[in-house]
Short mmCIF file of C-alpha atoms in Angstrom, two decimals:
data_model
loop_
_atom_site.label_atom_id
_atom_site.label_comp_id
_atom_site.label_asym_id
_atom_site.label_seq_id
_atom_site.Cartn_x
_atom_site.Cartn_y
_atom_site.Cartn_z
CA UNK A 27 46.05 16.88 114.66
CA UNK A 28 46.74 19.31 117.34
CA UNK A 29 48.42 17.95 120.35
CA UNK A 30 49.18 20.73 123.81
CA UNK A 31 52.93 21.39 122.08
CA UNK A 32 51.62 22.02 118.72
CA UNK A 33 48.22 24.33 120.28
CA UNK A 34 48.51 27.84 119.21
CA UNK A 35 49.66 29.41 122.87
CA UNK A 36 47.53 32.52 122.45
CA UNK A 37 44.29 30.68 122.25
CA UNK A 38 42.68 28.10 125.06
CA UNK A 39 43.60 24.53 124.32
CA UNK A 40 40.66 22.65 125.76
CA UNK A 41 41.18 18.71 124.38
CA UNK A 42 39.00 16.02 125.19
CA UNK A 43 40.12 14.89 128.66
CA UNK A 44 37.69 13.35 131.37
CA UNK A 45 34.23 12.03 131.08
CA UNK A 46 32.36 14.90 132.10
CA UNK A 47 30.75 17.83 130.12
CA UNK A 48 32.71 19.90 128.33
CA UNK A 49 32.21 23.40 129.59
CA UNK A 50 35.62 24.04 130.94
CA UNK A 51 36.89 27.26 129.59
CA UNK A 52 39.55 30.33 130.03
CA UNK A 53 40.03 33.97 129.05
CA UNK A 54 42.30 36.77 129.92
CA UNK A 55 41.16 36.74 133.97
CA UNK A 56 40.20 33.56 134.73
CA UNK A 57 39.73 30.07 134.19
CA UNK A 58 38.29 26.40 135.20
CA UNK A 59 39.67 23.29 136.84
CA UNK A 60 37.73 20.27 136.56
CA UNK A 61 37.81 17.03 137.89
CA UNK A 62 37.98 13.69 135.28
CA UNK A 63 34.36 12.97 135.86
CA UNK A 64 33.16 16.47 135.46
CA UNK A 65 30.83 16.31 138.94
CA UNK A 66 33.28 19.18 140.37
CA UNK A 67 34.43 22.23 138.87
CA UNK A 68 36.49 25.65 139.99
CA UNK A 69 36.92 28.57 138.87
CA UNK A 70 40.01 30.84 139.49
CA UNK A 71 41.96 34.06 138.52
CA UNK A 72 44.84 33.47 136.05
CA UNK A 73 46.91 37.24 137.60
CA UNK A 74 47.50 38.57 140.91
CA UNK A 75 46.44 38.96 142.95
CA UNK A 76 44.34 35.93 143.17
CA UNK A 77 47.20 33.96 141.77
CA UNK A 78 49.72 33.44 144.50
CA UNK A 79 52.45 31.47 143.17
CA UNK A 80 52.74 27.94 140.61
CA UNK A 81 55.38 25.62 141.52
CA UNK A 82 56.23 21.76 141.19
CA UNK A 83 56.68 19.61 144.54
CA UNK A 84 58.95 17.00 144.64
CA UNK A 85 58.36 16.09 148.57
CA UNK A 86 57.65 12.87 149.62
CA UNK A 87 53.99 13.67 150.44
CA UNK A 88 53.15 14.95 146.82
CA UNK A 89 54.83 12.06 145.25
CA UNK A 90 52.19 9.43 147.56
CA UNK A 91 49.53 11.69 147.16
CA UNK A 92 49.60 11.92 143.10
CA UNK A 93 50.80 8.47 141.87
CA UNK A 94 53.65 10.36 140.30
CA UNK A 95 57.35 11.44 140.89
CA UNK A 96 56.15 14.73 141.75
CA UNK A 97 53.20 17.20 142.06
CA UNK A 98 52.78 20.09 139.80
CA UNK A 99 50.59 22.96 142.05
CA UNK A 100 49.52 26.69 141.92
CA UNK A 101 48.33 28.61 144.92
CA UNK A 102 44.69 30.67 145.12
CA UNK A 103 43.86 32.93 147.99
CA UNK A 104 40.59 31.71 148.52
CA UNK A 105 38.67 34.72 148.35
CA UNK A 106 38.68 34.19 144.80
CA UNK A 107 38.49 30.47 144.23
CA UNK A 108 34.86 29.93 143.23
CA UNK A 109 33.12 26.12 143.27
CA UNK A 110 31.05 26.10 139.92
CA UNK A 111 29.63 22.83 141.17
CA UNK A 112 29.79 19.66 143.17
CA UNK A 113 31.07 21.53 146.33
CA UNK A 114 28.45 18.90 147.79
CA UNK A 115 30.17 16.54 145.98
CA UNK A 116 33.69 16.42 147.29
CA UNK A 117 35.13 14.34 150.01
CA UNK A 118 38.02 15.56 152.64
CA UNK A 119 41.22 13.67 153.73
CA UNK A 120 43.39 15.51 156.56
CA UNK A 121 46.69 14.41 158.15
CA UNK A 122 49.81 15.94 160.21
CA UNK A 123 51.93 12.94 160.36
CA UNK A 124 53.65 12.79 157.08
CA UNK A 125 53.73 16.74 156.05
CA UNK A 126 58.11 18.51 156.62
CA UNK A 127 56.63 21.46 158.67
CA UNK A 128 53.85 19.60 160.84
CA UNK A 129 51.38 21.62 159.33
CA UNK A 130 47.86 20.03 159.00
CA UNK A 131 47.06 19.06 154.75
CA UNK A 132 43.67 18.31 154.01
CA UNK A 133 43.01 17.04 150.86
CA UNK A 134 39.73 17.77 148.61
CA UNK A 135 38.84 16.02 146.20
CA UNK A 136 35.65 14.23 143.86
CA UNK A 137 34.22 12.02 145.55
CA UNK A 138 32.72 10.54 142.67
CA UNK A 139 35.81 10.06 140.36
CA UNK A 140 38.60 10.87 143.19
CA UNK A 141 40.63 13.83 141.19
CA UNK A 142 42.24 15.33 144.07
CA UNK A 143 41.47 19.01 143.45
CA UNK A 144 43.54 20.91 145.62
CA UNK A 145 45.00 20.89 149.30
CA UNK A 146 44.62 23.45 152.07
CA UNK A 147 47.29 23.48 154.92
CA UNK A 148 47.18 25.42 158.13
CA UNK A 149 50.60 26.74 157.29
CA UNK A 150 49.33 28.69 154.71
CA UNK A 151 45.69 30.48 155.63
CA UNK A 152 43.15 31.56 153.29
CA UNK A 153 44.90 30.15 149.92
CA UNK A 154 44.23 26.62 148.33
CA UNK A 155 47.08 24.30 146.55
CA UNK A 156 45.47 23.48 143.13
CA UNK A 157 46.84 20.80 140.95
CA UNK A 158 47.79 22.19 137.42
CA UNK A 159 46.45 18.50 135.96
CA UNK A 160 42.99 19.91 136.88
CA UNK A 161 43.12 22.82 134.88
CA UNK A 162 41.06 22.71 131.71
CA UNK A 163 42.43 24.55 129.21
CA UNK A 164 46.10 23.32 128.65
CA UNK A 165 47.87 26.21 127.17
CA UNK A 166 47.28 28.09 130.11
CA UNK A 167 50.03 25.64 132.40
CA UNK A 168 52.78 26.79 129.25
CA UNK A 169 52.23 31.01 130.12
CA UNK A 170 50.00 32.22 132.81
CA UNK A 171 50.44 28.91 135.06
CA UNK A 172 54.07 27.86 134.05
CA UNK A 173 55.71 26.97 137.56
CA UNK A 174 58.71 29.57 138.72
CA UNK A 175 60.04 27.26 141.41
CA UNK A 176 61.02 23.98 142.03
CA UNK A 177 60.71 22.46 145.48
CA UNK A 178 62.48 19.18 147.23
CA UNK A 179 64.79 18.82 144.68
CA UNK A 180 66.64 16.35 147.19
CA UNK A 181 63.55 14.24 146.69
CA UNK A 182 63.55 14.42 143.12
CA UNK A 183 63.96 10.90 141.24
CA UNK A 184 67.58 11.18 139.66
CA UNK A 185 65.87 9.53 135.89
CA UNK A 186 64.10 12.66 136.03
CA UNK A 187 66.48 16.19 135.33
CA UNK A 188 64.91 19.73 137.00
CA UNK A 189 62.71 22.37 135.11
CA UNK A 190 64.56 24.35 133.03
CA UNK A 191 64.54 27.61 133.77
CA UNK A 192 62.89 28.27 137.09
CA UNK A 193 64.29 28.44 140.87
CA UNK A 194 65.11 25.26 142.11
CA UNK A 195 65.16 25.06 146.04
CA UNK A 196 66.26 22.30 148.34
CA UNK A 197 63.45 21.42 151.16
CA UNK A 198 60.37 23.77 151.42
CA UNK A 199 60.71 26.71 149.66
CA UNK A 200 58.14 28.69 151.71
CA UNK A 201 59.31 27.24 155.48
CA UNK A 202 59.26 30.58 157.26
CA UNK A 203 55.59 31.45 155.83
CA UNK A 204 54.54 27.79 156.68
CA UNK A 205 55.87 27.88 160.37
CA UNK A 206 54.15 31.56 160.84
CA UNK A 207 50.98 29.90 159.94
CA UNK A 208 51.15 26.61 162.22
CA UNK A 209 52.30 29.25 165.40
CA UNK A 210 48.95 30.64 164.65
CA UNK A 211 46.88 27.25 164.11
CA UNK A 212 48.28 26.00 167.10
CA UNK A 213 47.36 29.02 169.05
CA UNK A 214 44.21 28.84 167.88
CA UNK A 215 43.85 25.38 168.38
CA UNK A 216 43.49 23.93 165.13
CA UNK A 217 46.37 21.70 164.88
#
């Protein structure tokens, strides 16, 4: 039987996850996300420069928001993250209290099922925070989507060690980027 470790890396690894259909799918440029129900799905570039960045959060925030001891994410400029379907379908949650830079988060996510699908900040303009859990074919968070940084590691659980190989950064990794983009949300009034 052949489980994500044993998947042959150089092929999609699609397994049955979810109740919805099962048209998720990658190839060399691009590739779905899906919500567990299957009502919503995305569709994104695997390379730059639609790819901005994959990383794992430890903050606080993440932690809350996923049920888990941290958040694994990668970053889409949005002029090439597609909505396949259920656009209509997805609900909005949007808060400044708890976030380290003030920025505003708004969650997106099913509204159906509740998958949280990704988050948009006002610290970072015109790219969406997508949740590597999401993405359908499996192989694709080993190589393409493998995080290169690891954020909040003062947050981090202490049961749980680091990734292995990848930059590990105290606090917010991208701070000065963030605080660029809430000077310009508040000066455009959107915080």
């Amino acid at each position: 039987m052949t489980s994500v470790r044993s998947s042959d890396k150089t092929k999609p690894y699609i397994p049955l996850a979810g109740t919805g259909p099962r048209d998720g799918f990658s190839n060399e440029d691009e590739a779905t996300a899906t919500c567990f129900c299957g009502a919503v799905q995305l569709k994104f570039p695997t390379s730059k420069p639609g790819l901005l960045g994959s990383f794992i959060c430890n903050c606080t925030d993440c932690r809350k928001i996923t049920a888990s001891m941290f958040a694994s994410n990668f970053t889409i400029d949005n002029r090439y993250l597609v909505h396949v379907r259920g656009q209509d379908k997805m609900k909005q949650f949007s808060q400044i209290e708890t976030t380290t830079t003030g920025n505003r988060m708004t969650n997106h996510f099913c509204g159906e099922c509740g998958t949280l699908l990704y988050r948009i900040g006002t610290g970072f303009p015109g790219a969406s925070i997508l949740r590597l859990g999401t993405v359908d074919d499996y192989n694709l968070v080993e190589t393409k989507l493998k995080p290169d940084l690891e954020q909040f590691i003062e947050d981090r659980v202490a049961w749980l060690p680091g990734a292995t190989g990848i930059k590990q950064v105290e606090r917010f990794a991208y701070h000065d980027a963030a605080m660029k983009g809430k000077k310009a949300a508040l000066a455009a009034g959107k915080l």
